[in-house]
CSV table of C-alpha atoms in Angstrom, one decimal:
chain,number,residue,atom,x,y,z
S,89,MET,CA,-14.6,-19.2,-0.8
S,90,TRP,CA,-17.1,-21.2,1.1
S,91,THR,CA,-20.1,-23.4,0.3
S,92,ILE,CA,-23.8,-23.2,1.5
S,93,GLY,CA,-25.5,-26.4,0.3
S,94,ASP,CA,-24.5,-26.7,-3.4
S,95,ILE,CA,-23.8,-22.9,-3.8
S,96,GLU,CA,-20.3,-21.7,-3.8
S,97,ILE,CA,-19.8,-18.1,-2.5
S,98,THR,CA,-16.8,-16.0,-3.2
S,99,GLN,CA,-16.2,-12.7,-1.5
S,100,LEU,CA,-13.1,-10.4,-1.4
S,101,CYS,CA,-12.3,-9.0,2.0
S,102,ASP,CA,-9.4,-7.4,3.8
S,103,LEU,CA,-7.4,-9.5,6.2
S,104,ALA,CA,-7.0,-6.7,8.7
S,105,GLN,CA,-8.7,-3.4,9.6
S,106,ARG,CA,-7.2,-0.6,7.5
S,107,PRO,CA,-4.8,1.3,9.8
S,108,TYR,CA,-4.6,4.5,7.9
S,109,PHE,CA,-7.4,6.7,9.2
S,110,THR,CA,-11.2,7.0,9.5
S,111,ALA,CA,-13.5,9.7,8.2
S,112,ASP,CA,-13.8,11.1,11.7
S,113,GLU,CA,-10.0,11.1,12.1
S,114,LEU,CA,-9.5,13.0,8.9
S,115,ARG,CA,-12.2,15.6,9.8
S,116,ALA,CA,-10.6,16.1,13.2
S,117,PHE,CA,-7.1,16.4,11.7
S,118,VAL,CA,-8.3,19.0,9.2
S,119,ALA,CA,-10.0,20.9,12.1
S,120,SER,CA,-6.8,20.8,14.2
S,121,THR,CA,-5.0,22.7,11.4
S,122,LYS,CA,-7.5,25.5,11.6
S,123,THR,CA,-8.9,24.6,8.2
S,124,THR,CA,-12.6,24.2,7.4
S,125,LEU,CA,-13.6,21.1,5.5
S,126,SER,CA,-16.3,21.7,2.9
S,127,GLU,CA,-19.8,20.5,4.0
S,128,THR,CA,-20.1,18.9,0.6
S,129,ILE,CA,-17.4,16.3,1.5
S,130,THR,CA,-19.1,13.1,2.5
S,131,ASP,CA,-17.8,10.0,4.3
S,132,GLN,CA,-18.0,8.2,0.9
S,133,ASP,CA,-15.7,10.9,-0.6
S,134,ILE,CA,-13.2,10.3,2.3
S,135,ASP,CA,-13.4,6.6,1.7
S,136,SER,CA,-12.4,7.2,-2.0
S,137,ILE,CA,-9.5,9.4,-0.8
S,138,LEU,CA,-8.4,6.7,1.7
S,139,TYR,CA,-8.2,4.1,-1.1
S,140,HIS,CA,-6.2,6.5,-3.2
S,141,VAL,CA,-3.8,7.2,-0.3
S,142,GLU,CA,-3.4,3.5,0.5
S,143,ASP,CA,-2.6,2.6,-3.2
S,144,LEU,CA,-0.1,5.4,-3.6
S,145,PHE,CA,1.6,4.6,-0.2
S,146,ASP,CA,1.9,0.9,-1.1
S,147,ILE,CA,3.3,1.6,-4.6
S,148,ALA,CA,5.7,4.4,-3.5
S,149,ALA,CA,7.0,2.5,-0.5
S,150,GLY,CA,7.2,-0.9,-2.3
S,151,LYS,CA,5.4,-2.6,0.5
S,152,SER,CA,2.0,-2.8,2.2
S,153,PHE,CA,1.5,-1.1,5.6
S,154,CYS,CA,-1.2,-3.5,6.6
S,155,LEU,CA,-1.9,-7.2,6.3
S,156,ARG,CA,-3.3,-8.2,2.9
S,157,GLY,CA,-3.9,-11.4,0.9
S,158,LYS,CA,-2.9,-12.2,-2.6
S,159,ARG,CA,-3.5,-15.1,-5.1
S,160,GLU,CA,-0.9,-15.7,-7.8
S,161,THR,CA,-0.3,-18.1,-10.6
S,162,ILE,CA,3.3,-19.0,-11.2
S,163,PHE,CA,4.7,-21.3,-13.9
S,164,ALA,CA,7.5,-23.5,-12.6
S,165,ASP,CA,10.8,-23.3,-14.4
S,166,GLY,CA,12.7,-26.2,-12.8
S,167,THR,CA,14.1,-24.1,-9.9
S,168,GLN,CA,13.1,-24.0,-6.2
S,169,THR,CA,13.1,-20.2,-5.6
S,170,TYR,CA,10.4,-17.9,-7.1
S,171,LEU,CA,9.7,-14.2,-7.0
S,172,VAL,CA,6.1,-13.1,-6.2
S,173,GLU,CA,4.5,-9.7,-6.6
S,174,ASN,CA,4.7,-8.5,-3.0
S,175,VAL,CA,7.3,-8.2,-0.3
S,176,GLY,CA,6.9,-8.9,3.4
S,177,ILE,CA,5.3,-12.4,3.0
S,178,SER,CA,3.8,-13.3,6.4
S,179,GLY,CA,2.3,-16.7,5.6
S,180,ILE,CA,1.2,-19.2,3.0
S,181,VAL,CA,-2.5,-19.9,3.1
S,182,SER,CA,-2.6,-22.6,0.4
S,183,CYS,CA,-0.7,-23.9,-2.6
S,184,THR,CA,-1.4,-26.4,-5.4
S,185,VAL,CA,1.1,-27.6,-8.0
S,186,ASP,CA,-0.6,-28.8,-11.1
S,187,GLY,CA,-3.8,-29.1,-9.2
S,188,VAL,CA,-2.4,-31.2,-6.3
S,189,ALA,CA,-2.4,-29.6,-2.9
S,190,CYS,CA,1.1,-28.8,-1.5
S,191,ASP,CA,2.1,-28.9,2.2
S,192,VAL,CA,2.5,-25.1,3.0
S,193,ALA,CA,5.1,-26.1,5.6
S,194,THR,CA,7.5,-26.9,2.7
S,195,ILE,CA,7.3,-23.3,1.3
S,196,HIS,CA,9.5,-20.7,3.0
S,197,PRO,CA,9.7,-16.9,2.5
S,198,VAL,CA,13.3,-15.9,1.8
S,199,GLY,CA,14.4,-12.3,1.2
S,200,LEU,CA,12.1,-9.7,-0.3
S,201,GLY,CA,9.2,-11.4,-2.0
S,202,MET,CA,11.0,-14.7,-2.6
S,203,LEU,CA,9.7,-18.1,-1.8
S,204,TYR,CA,11.7,-21.3,-1.5
S,205,PHE,CA,10.2,-24.7,-2.2
S,206,ASP,CA,11.7,-27.8,-0.4
S,207,ALA,CA,10.9,-29.8,-3.5
S,208,ILE,CA,11.3,-28.7,-7.1
S,209,PRO,CA,7.8,-27.9,-8.3
S,210,THR,CA,6.7,-28.7,-11.9
S,211,GLY,CA,3.9,-27.3,-13.9
S,212,THR,CA,1.5,-24.5,-12.7
S,213,ILE,CA,1.7,-23.2,-9.1
S,214,GLU,CA,-1.5,-21.7,-7.7
S,215,LEU,CA,-0.5,-19.7,-4.6
S,216,HIS,CA,-2.5,-17.9,-1.9
S,217,TYR,CA,-0.4,-16.0,0.6
S,218,THR,CA,-0.6,-13.1,3.1
S,219,TYR,CA,1.8,-10.1,3.1
S,220,GLY,CA,2.4,-6.7,4.7
S,221,ASP,CA,2.9,-5.3,8.2
S,222,GLU,CA,0.9,-6.9,10.9
S,223,ARG,CA,1.6,-4.0,13.3
S,224,GLU,CA,1.0,-0.3,12.5
S,225,THR,CA,4.1,1.5,11.3
S,226,PRO,CA,5.1,4.5,13.4
S,227,SER,CA,4.1,7.8,11.8
S,228,LEU,CA,1.9,6.1,9.2
S,229,LYS,CA,-1.4,7.8,10.2
S,230,ARG,CA,0.0,11.3,10.5
S,231,ASN,CA,1.7,11.1,7.0
S,232,ALA,CA,-1.4,9.5,5.5
S,233,LEU,CA,-3.5,12.4,7.0
S,234,LEU,CA,-1.1,15.0,5.7
S,235,TYR,CA,-1.4,13.7,2.2
S,236,ALA,CA,-5.2,13.2,2.4
S,237,LYS,CA,-5.6,16.8,3.6
S,238,SER,CA,-3.5,18.0,0.6
S,239,ILE,CA,-6.0,16.2,-1.7
S,240,LEU,CA,-8.9,17.9,0.0
S,241,GLY,CA,-7.3,21.3,-0.2
S,242,THR,CA,-8.2,23.9,-2.8
S,243,SER,CA,-5.9,26.4,-4.5
S,244,THR,CA,-6.2,29.3,-6.9
S,245,LEU,CA,-2.8,28.4,-8.3
S,246,ASP,CA,-2.4,26.8,-11.7
S,247,PRO,CA,-1.9,23.1,-11.0
S,248,ARG,CA,1.0,23.1,-13.5
S,249,ALA,CA,2.8,25.9,-11.6
S,250,THR,CA,6.2,25.0,-10.1
S,251,GLY,CA,6.8,28.3,-8.2
S,252,ALA,CA,5.3,31.7,-7.4
S,253,GLN,CA,6.5,35.2,-6.8
S,254,ASN,CA,5.8,36.7,-3.4
S,255,ALA,CA,6.2,40.4,-2.5
S,256,ASP,CA,7.6,39.5,1.0
S,257,TYR,CA,9.7,36.4,0.3
S,258,GLY,CA,10.6,36.6,-3.4
S,259,PHE,CA,10.3,33.6,-5.6
S,260,MET,CA,9.2,30.4,-3.9
S,261,ARG,CA,9.7,27.0,-5.6
S,262,PHE,CA,7.1,24.3,-5.0
S,263,THR,CA,7.8,20.6,-4.7
S,264,VAL,CA,6.2,18.7,-7.5
S,265,ALA,CA,4.6,15.2,-7.0
S,266,GLY,CA,6.3,12.7,-9.2
S,267,GLN,CA,9.3,14.9,-9.7
S,268,ASP,CA,10.3,15.6,-6.1
S,269,GLY,CA,8.6,12.5,-4.6
S,270,ALA,CA,5.4,10.5,-4.9
S,271,THR,CA,3.3,13.2,-3.1
S,272,GLY,CA,5.4,16.4,-3.3
S,273,ILE,CA,5.2,16.7,0.5
S,274,PRO,CA,8.7,16.4,1.8
S,275,GLU,CA,7.8,14.9,5.2
S,276,VAL,CA,5.5,12.3,3.5
S,277,ASP,CA,8.0,11.4,0.8
S,278,ALA,CA,10.7,11.0,3.3
S,279,PHE,CA,8.5,8.5,5.2
S,280,LEU,CA,7.8,6.6,2.0
S,281,SER,CA,11.4,6.5,0.9
S,282,SER,CA,13.7,3.5,1.3
S,283,ASN,CA,16.3,5.6,3.0
S,284,PRO,CA,16.3,4.9,6.8
S,285,ALA,CA,18.4,8.0,7.4
S,286,MET,CA,15.5,10.1,6.2
S,287,GLY,CA,13.1,8.1,8.4
S,288,GLY,CA,12.0,6.1,5.4
S,289,HIS,CA,9.9,2.9,5.7
S,290,GLY,CA,10.0,1.8,2.1
S,291,VAL,CA,11.9,-1.0,0.6
S,292,LYS,CA,13.9,-1.7,-2.6
S,293,ARG,CA,13.5,-5.0,-4.4
S,294,LEU,CA,16.0,-6.8,-6.5
S,295,VAL,CA,15.2,-6.7,-10.2
S,296,PHE,CA,16.1,-9.7,-12.4
S,297,GLY,CA,16.4,-9.6,-16.1
């Protein structure tokens, strides 16, 4: 938020350029696989696909693959450690406790999505922080492009089908998104998993309750 004269202006914006892919990169990737992209697909359509890919990747991996910002309201419970919604906290932009500005140097990220306050806060905590990877994760773009291409693809198969009979290869079982992974694409789901042995870049958070 900033002020011009007596007018306050609020605008949401990304804290970093999206590292996934551009419309030109997706078109080039599709062409490299000897597939023709429909001429009716616009850059705006690809932008919508990009947002979908980002949301699914962030949710499935349990983390953000680029630097983002978040504002949260937390109600103090007499302790010094609090769980926020996102992991990979990279910095505290601002914080107020019951409307009084708090020195951000007294708030420290500890563990996955945990913040430690040097002094016990009381009342309502208004927090603005940044989180996510500041550097591009290896293989992110390729896996994002693979999934985006699958969204663009067309098929004559019933979308509810889990397999098909082939004269040459017999019965083939398909992977199913949601059942066999977030996307149903083994390579992409392995990347999003929290298992480093599979090449996973996802995380698991502790659940309290």
